[in-house]
mmCIF file of C-alpha atoms in Angstrom:
data_model
loop_
_atom_site.group_PDB
_atom_site.id
_atom_site.type_symbol
_atom_site.label_atom_id
_atom_site.label_comp_id
_atom_site.label_asym_id
_atom_site.label_seq_id
_atom_site.Cartn_x
_atom_site.Cartn_y
_atom_site.Cartn_z
ATOM 1 C CA UNK A 1 -24.970 65.254 -14.171
ATOM 2 C CA UNK A 2 -21.376 65.048 -13.732
ATOM 3 C CA UNK A 3 -20.181 62.158 -12.396
ATOM 4 C CA UNK A 4 -17.275 63.215 -10.921
ATOM 5 C CA UNK A 5 -17.374 63.023 -6.648
ATOM 6 C CA UNK A 6 -21.228 61.840 -7.669
ATOM 7 C CA UNK A 7 -22.327 58.740 -5.515
ATOM 8 C CA UNK A 8 -23.231 56.026 -7.385
ATOM 9 C CA UNK A 9 -25.113 52.619 -5.982
ATOM 10 C CA UNK A 10 -25.207 49.277 -8.489
ATOM 11 C CA UNK A 11 -26.699 46.647 -7.107
ATOM 12 C CA UNK A 12 -25.516 43.508 -8.666
ATOM 13 C CA UNK A 13 -21.915 44.797 -9.204
ATOM 14 C CA UNK A 14 -19.229 42.503 -7.853
ATOM 15 C CA UNK A 15 -19.602 40.783 -11.393
ATOM 16 C CA UNK A 16 -20.178 40.544 -15.356
ATOM 17 C CA UNK A 17 -22.306 44.182 -16.329
ATOM 18 C CA UNK A 18 -21.949 45.353 -12.750
ATOM 19 C CA UNK A 19 -18.489 45.310 -12.801
ATOM 20 C CA UNK A 20 -17.894 46.926 -15.622
ATOM 21 C CA UNK A 21 -20.191 49.949 -15.200
ATOM 22 C CA UNK A 22 -18.834 50.283 -11.394
ATOM 23 C CA UNK A 23 -15.279 50.297 -12.519
ATOM 24 C CA UNK A 24 -16.164 53.177 -15.533
ATOM 25 C CA UNK A 25 -18.209 54.927 -13.487
ATOM 26 C CA UNK A 26 -14.990 55.346 -11.124
ATOM 27 C CA UNK A 27 -12.941 56.264 -14.134
ATOM 28 C CA UNK A 28 -15.373 59.386 -14.089
ATOM 29 C CA UNK A 29 -14.614 59.977 -10.661
ATOM 30 C CA UNK A 30 -17.918 58.712 -9.120
ATOM 31 C CA UNK A 31 -17.661 57.226 -5.592
ATOM 32 C CA UNK A 32 -19.310 53.619 -5.523
ATOM 33 C CA UNK A 33 -21.320 51.529 -3.448
ATOM 34 C CA UNK A 34 -21.481 47.697 -4.856
ATOM 35 C CA UNK A 35 -23.820 45.371 -3.582
ATOM 36 C CA UNK A 36 -23.817 41.960 -3.724
ATOM 37 C CA UNK A 37 -25.297 38.876 -2.456
ATOM 38 C CA UNK A 38 -22.934 35.865 -2.242
ATOM 39 C CA UNK A 39 -19.552 37.138 -4.236
ATOM 40 C CA UNK A 40 -18.065 38.846 -1.703
ATOM 41 C CA UNK A 41 -14.483 37.987 -3.222
ATOM 42 C CA UNK A 42 -15.573 39.393 -6.247
ATOM 43 C CA UNK A 43 -17.034 42.084 -4.691
ATOM 44 C CA UNK A 44 -13.615 43.102 -2.653
ATOM 45 C CA UNK A 45 -11.828 42.434 -5.814
ATOM 46 C CA UNK A 46 -13.829 45.159 -7.496
ATOM 47 C CA UNK A 47 -13.760 47.980 -4.518
ATOM 48 C CA UNK A 48 -9.863 47.507 -4.472
ATOM 49 C CA UNK A 49 -9.604 48.340 -7.921
ATOM 50 C CA UNK A 50 -12.091 51.101 -7.746
ATOM 51 C CA UNK A 51 -10.002 52.476 -4.742
ATOM 52 C CA UNK A 52 -6.834 52.390 -6.972
ATOM 53 C CA UNK A 53 -8.347 54.882 -9.404
ATOM 54 C CA UNK A 54 -8.282 57.357 -6.425
ATOM 55 C CA UNK A 55 -11.893 57.407 -5.761
ATOM 56 C CA UNK A 56 -14.165 55.650 -2.784
ATOM 57 C CA UNK A 57 -16.120 52.395 -2.462
ATOM 58 C CA UNK A 58 -17.907 50.275 -0.098
ATOM 59 C CA UNK A 59 -19.576 46.790 -0.860
ATOM 60 C CA UNK A 60 -22.677 46.377 1.053
ATOM 61 C CA UNK A 61 -24.277 42.728 1.304
ATOM 62 C CA UNK A 62 -27.994 42.207 0.845
ATOM 63 C CA UNK A 63 -31.185 40.763 -1.130
ATOM 64 C CA UNK A 64 -32.298 43.340 -3.168
ATOM 65 C CA UNK A 65 -35.572 41.296 -2.851
ATOM 66 C CA UNK A 66 -35.560 41.633 0.801
ATOM 67 C CA UNK A 67 -36.861 45.210 2.271
ATOM 68 C CA UNK A 68 -35.388 45.313 5.589
ATOM 69 C CA UNK A 69 -31.885 44.091 3.717
ATOM 70 C CA UNK A 70 -32.533 47.182 0.763
ATOM 71 C CA UNK A 71 -32.981 49.630 3.866
ATOM 72 C CA UNK A 72 -30.059 48.730 5.712
ATOM 73 C CA UNK A 73 -27.830 48.873 2.442
ATOM 74 C CA UNK A 74 -29.330 51.622 1.983
ATOM 75 C CA UNK A 75 -28.743 53.570 5.379
ATOM 76 C CA UNK A 76 -24.848 51.914 5.122
ATOM 77 C CA UNK A 77 -24.292 54.034 2.025
ATOM 78 C CA UNK A 78 -25.861 57.063 3.506
ATOM 79 C CA UNK A 79 -23.436 57.307 6.832
ATOM 80 C CA UNK A 80 -20.508 56.831 4.734
ATOM 81 C CA UNK A 81 -21.457 58.814 1.769
ATOM 82 C CA UNK A 82 -24.369 61.101 3.314
ATOM 83 C CA UNK A 83 -26.182 60.537 -0.261
ATOM 84 C CA UNK A 84 -26.492 58.488 -3.306
ATOM 85 C CA UNK A 85 -26.905 60.761 -6.645
ATOM 86 C CA UNK A 86 -27.664 57.631 -9.021
ATOM 87 C CA UNK A 87 -29.294 54.220 -8.446
ATOM 88 C CA UNK A 88 -27.993 51.145 -10.837
ATOM 89 C CA UNK A 89 -31.131 48.526 -10.646
ATOM 90 C CA UNK A 90 -28.655 45.895 -12.060
ATOM 91 C CA UNK A 91 -29.276 42.687 -9.989
ATOM 92 C CA UNK A 92 -31.083 39.909 -11.759
ATOM 93 C CA UNK A 93 -31.339 35.973 -11.918
ATOM 94 C CA UNK A 94 -31.674 34.497 -15.740
ATOM 95 C CA UNK A 95 -32.180 30.577 -15.733
ATOM 96 C CA UNK A 96 -34.227 28.153 -17.915
ATOM 97 C CA UNK A 97 -37.928 27.330 -16.663
ATOM 98 C CA UNK A 98 -39.851 25.275 -19.309
ATOM 99 C CA UNK A 99 -43.589 26.306 -18.914
ATOM 100 C CA UNK A 100 -44.701 22.615 -17.753
ATOM 101 C CA UNK A 101 -41.779 22.630 -14.901
ATOM 102 C CA UNK A 102 -42.211 26.190 -13.847
ATOM 103 C CA UNK A 103 -42.590 25.954 -9.920
ATOM 104 C CA UNK A 104 -43.832 28.789 -7.667
ATOM 105 C CA UNK A 105 -40.353 29.241 -6.027
ATOM 106 C CA UNK A 106 -39.132 29.988 -9.420
ATOM 107 C CA UNK A 107 -41.694 32.384 -10.802
ATOM 108 C CA UNK A 108 -41.361 33.982 -6.591
ATOM 109 C CA UNK A 109 -37.868 34.034 -7.085
ATOM 110 C CA UNK A 110 -37.303 35.541 -10.431
ATOM 111 C CA UNK A 111 -40.296 38.276 -10.306
ATOM 112 C CA UNK A 112 -38.652 39.151 -6.735
ATOM 113 C CA UNK A 113 -34.965 39.655 -7.723
ATOM 114 C CA UNK A 114 -35.722 40.903 -11.282
ATOM 115 C CA UNK A 115 -38.803 43.195 -10.371
ATOM 116 C CA UNK A 116 -39.462 43.713 -6.701
ATOM 117 C CA UNK A 117 -35.957 44.321 -5.948
ATOM 118 C CA UNK A 118 -35.775 47.125 -8.509
ATOM 119 C CA UNK A 119 -38.436 48.989 -6.858
ATOM 120 C CA UNK A 120 -37.551 48.531 -3.296
ATOM 121 C CA UNK A 121 -34.426 49.979 -4.276
ATOM 122 C CA UNK A 122 -35.844 52.829 -6.107
ATOM 123 C CA UNK A 123 -38.434 53.243 -3.027
ATOM 124 C CA UNK A 124 -35.607 53.408 -0.313
ATOM 125 C CA UNK A 125 -33.317 56.480 -2.598
ATOM 126 C CA UNK A 126 -36.137 58.066 -4.187
ATOM 127 C CA UNK A 127 -36.670 60.541 -0.853
ATOM 128 C CA UNK A 128 -33.423 61.996 -0.620
ATOM 129 C CA UNK A 129 -32.712 62.339 -4.142
ATOM 130 C CA UNK A 130 -36.174 64.365 -4.172
ATOM 131 C CA UNK A 131 -35.412 66.418 -0.991
ATOM 132 C CA UNK A 132 -32.112 67.188 -3.468
ATOM 133 C CA UNK A 133 -34.098 68.281 -6.038
ATOM 134 C CA UNK A 134 -31.789 65.790 -8.867
ATOM 135 C CA UNK A 135 -31.630 62.095 -8.885
ATOM 136 C CA UNK A 136 -31.159 59.518 -11.731
ATOM 137 C CA UNK A 137 -32.364 55.982 -11.678
ATOM 138 C CA UNK A 138 -31.678 53.565 -14.215
ATOM 139 C CA UNK A 139 -32.986 50.350 -14.427
ATOM 140 C CA UNK A 140 -32.246 46.923 -16.561
ATOM 141 C CA UNK A 141 -34.653 45.401 -18.419
ATOM 142 C CA UNK A 142 -34.042 43.018 -21.308
ATOM 143 C CA UNK A 143 -35.117 42.479 -25.160
ATOM 144 C CA UNK A 144 -36.973 39.589 -24.053
ATOM 145 C CA UNK A 145 -39.264 42.040 -21.585
ATOM 146 C CA UNK A 146 -39.853 43.566 -25.428
ATOM 147 C CA UNK A 147 -40.591 40.319 -27.337
ATOM 148 C CA UNK A 148 -40.396 36.962 -25.284
ATOM 149 C CA UNK A 149 -39.166 33.785 -26.081
ATOM 150 C CA UNK A 150 -39.839 30.431 -25.236
ATOM 151 C CA UNK A 151 -38.505 28.558 -22.087
ATOM 152 C CA UNK A 152 -38.210 31.654 -19.544
ATOM 153 C CA UNK A 153 -41.491 32.686 -19.119
ATOM 154 C CA UNK A 154 -40.769 33.802 -15.292
ATOM 155 C CA UNK A 155 -37.611 35.980 -16.557
ATOM 156 C CA UNK A 156 -39.367 37.526 -19.565
ATOM 157 C CA UNK A 157 -42.156 38.622 -17.755
ATOM 158 C CA UNK A 158 -40.239 40.275 -15.023
ATOM 159 C CA UNK A 159 -38.452 42.162 -17.540
ATOM 160 C CA UNK A 160 -41.163 43.480 -19.124
ATOM 161 C CA UNK A 161 -42.643 44.108 -15.842
ATOM 162 C CA UNK A 162 -38.956 46.382 -15.334
ATOM 163 C CA UNK A 163 -39.930 48.012 -18.567
ATOM 164 C CA UNK A 164 -43.610 49.057 -16.855
ATOM 165 C CA UNK A 165 -41.909 49.895 -13.505
ATOM 166 C CA UNK A 166 -39.996 52.750 -15.290
ATOM 167 C CA UNK A 167 -42.386 54.315 -16.972
ATOM 168 C CA UNK A 168 -44.416 54.561 -13.809
ATOM 169 C CA UNK A 169 -41.584 55.678 -11.779
ATOM 170 C CA UNK A 170 -40.857 58.428 -14.268
ATOM 171 C CA UNK A 171 -44.275 59.772 -13.670
ATOM 172 C CA UNK A 172 -43.951 59.537 -10.199
ATOM 173 C CA UNK A 173 -40.574 60.723 -9.190
ATOM 174 C CA UNK A 174 -40.585 63.586 -11.906
ATOM 175 C CA UNK A 175 -39.215 66.100 -12.355
ATOM 176 C CA UNK A 176 -36.661 65.858 -9.459
ATOM 177 C CA UNK A 177 -35.587 62.218 -10.544
ATOM 178 C CA UNK A 178 -35.183 60.781 -14.063
ATOM 179 C CA UNK A 179 -35.580 57.135 -14.385
ATOM 180 C CA UNK A 180 -35.016 55.646 -17.607
ATOM 181 C CA UNK A 181 -34.431 51.717 -18.291
ATOM 182 C CA UNK A 182 -31.500 49.791 -21.080
ATOM 183 C CA UNK A 183 -32.964 46.652 -22.645
ATOM 184 C CA UNK A 184 -29.708 44.596 -23.381
ATOM 185 C CA UNK A 185 -29.376 41.660 -25.967
ATOM 186 C CA UNK A 186 -26.651 39.348 -26.500
ATOM 187 C CA UNK A 187 -23.741 41.291 -24.459
ATOM 188 C CA UNK A 188 -22.303 38.470 -21.836
ATOM 189 C CA UNK A 189 -23.891 34.897 -22.352
ATOM 190 C CA UNK A 190 -24.017 32.652 -19.856
ATOM 191 C CA UNK A 191 -20.868 31.380 -19.008
ATOM 192 C CA UNK A 192 -22.107 27.758 -19.256
ATOM 193 C CA UNK A 193 -23.503 28.419 -23.041
ATOM 194 C CA UNK A 194 -22.062 25.908 -25.447
ATOM 195 C CA UNK A 195 -20.588 26.807 -28.996
ATOM 196 C CA UNK A 196 -23.841 25.710 -30.838
ATOM 197 C CA UNK A 197 -25.885 27.633 -28.916
ATOM 198 C CA UNK A 198 -23.740 30.792 -29.201
ATOM 199 C CA UNK A 199 -23.472 30.610 -32.504
ATOM 200 C CA UNK A 200 -27.121 30.394 -33.419
ATOM 201 C CA UNK A 201 -27.436 33.908 -30.821
ATOM 202 C CA UNK A 202 -25.397 35.303 -33.633
ATOM 203 C CA UNK A 203 -27.179 34.261 -36.374
ATOM 204 C CA UNK A 204 -30.524 35.595 -34.976
ATOM 205 C CA UNK A 205 -28.724 38.711 -34.476
ATOM 206 C CA UNK A 206 -29.134 41.127 -37.130
ATOM 207 C CA UNK A 207 -25.376 42.951 -36.284
ATOM 208 C CA UNK A 208 -24.343 39.373 -36.445
ATOM 209 C CA UNK A 209 -22.099 39.588 -33.340
ATOM 210 C CA UNK A 210 -22.334 39.787 -29.645
ATOM 211 C CA UNK A 211 -21.915 43.162 -28.074
ATOM 212 C CA UNK A 212 -19.209 44.181 -25.604
ATOM 213 C CA UNK A 213 -19.945 45.709 -22.211
ATOM 214 C CA UNK A 214 -18.754 48.842 -23.014
ATOM 215 C CA UNK A 215 -21.946 49.287 -25.337
ATOM 216 C CA UNK A 216 -23.641 48.962 -21.860
ATOM 217 C CA UNK A 217 -21.251 51.391 -20.149
ATOM 218 C CA UNK A 218 -21.489 54.325 -22.859
ATOM 219 C CA UNK A 219 -25.553 54.115 -22.833
ATOM 220 C CA UNK A 220 -25.650 54.576 -18.805
ATOM 221 C CA UNK A 221 -22.913 57.534 -19.503
ATOM 222 C CA UNK A 222 -25.134 59.063 -22.197
ATOM 223 C CA UNK A 223 -28.234 58.572 -19.298
ATOM 224 C CA UNK A 224 -26.083 60.121 -16.456
ATOM 225 C CA UNK A 225 -23.941 62.837 -18.029
ATOM 226 C CA UNK A 226 -25.143 63.569 -21.612
ATOM 227 C CA UNK A 227 -28.779 64.385 -20.769
ATOM 228 C CA UNK A 228 -30.864 65.720 -17.738
ATOM 229 C CA UNK A 229 -33.979 65.999 -20.245
ATOM 230 C CA UNK A 230 -35.192 61.752 -20.759
ATOM 231 C CA UNK A 231 -37.555 59.859 -18.296
ATOM 232 C CA UNK A 232 -39.716 57.186 -18.882
ATOM 233 C CA UNK A 233 -37.389 55.429 -21.982
ATOM 234 C CA UNK A 234 -36.105 52.152 -22.734
ATOM 235 C CA UNK A 235 -33.013 52.021 -24.558
ATOM 236 C CA UNK A 236 -32.650 48.634 -26.399
ATOM 237 C CA UNK A 237 -29.110 47.660 -26.667
ATOM 238 C CA UNK A 238 -29.094 44.587 -28.504
ATOM 239 C CA UNK A 239 -27.635 44.704 -32.001
ATOM 240 C CA UNK A 240 -31.357 44.270 -33.416
ATOM 241 C CA UNK A 241 -32.542 41.194 -31.692
ATOM 242 C CA UNK A 242 -35.739 42.379 -30.912
ATOM 243 C CA UNK A 243 -36.658 43.390 -34.236
ATOM 244 C CA UNK A 244 -34.958 40.237 -35.849
#
């Protein structure tokens, strides 16, 4: 699938990896729908940068874990562009949850945003893709979905679920739609991580460095443009963290 003049919906597209992806896809000639929940200022900044590249973009506010919000956002996208060719389920939450302190609210919030949200967005865009006979869905998991670590239990479970969701959707939506998953490792570390913790992460990563958003961008471009013959796969972009 060539990206030029295609329409791409990026959830959580206003900040961090999402904004890097949106701008990279715009440079390839794609039109963008940028979802955000609270980051309106960041979303509008990304929209302006995309429009300077000569393509179209809209920002849609909404909670990906709320079916009504998802339906509204997809309708807005279809009203503007008429179709959605690619969905990138990037929106997520990530925060420490020591086991003894995990609340029902922590569990529900994490599973709802990270897993349920990916399902709802895929369910909303898939009918149009199937009707046109083509489409791409790229979900974002994490290396922790294949190798859980301590003090982030709901997060690890949610990302394992995203991997299973990817495989199930690939079966459900074939042959028209290819569904794949990217499982990043240390790319953009949390902004509040101190230097000692950062060094621990680097030491625990076989390649002994932090990855770049460009590593994710290139993987996404591969899944969209380089091949139409992969589906149900999980692509680890983690510097070897999952095998350390």
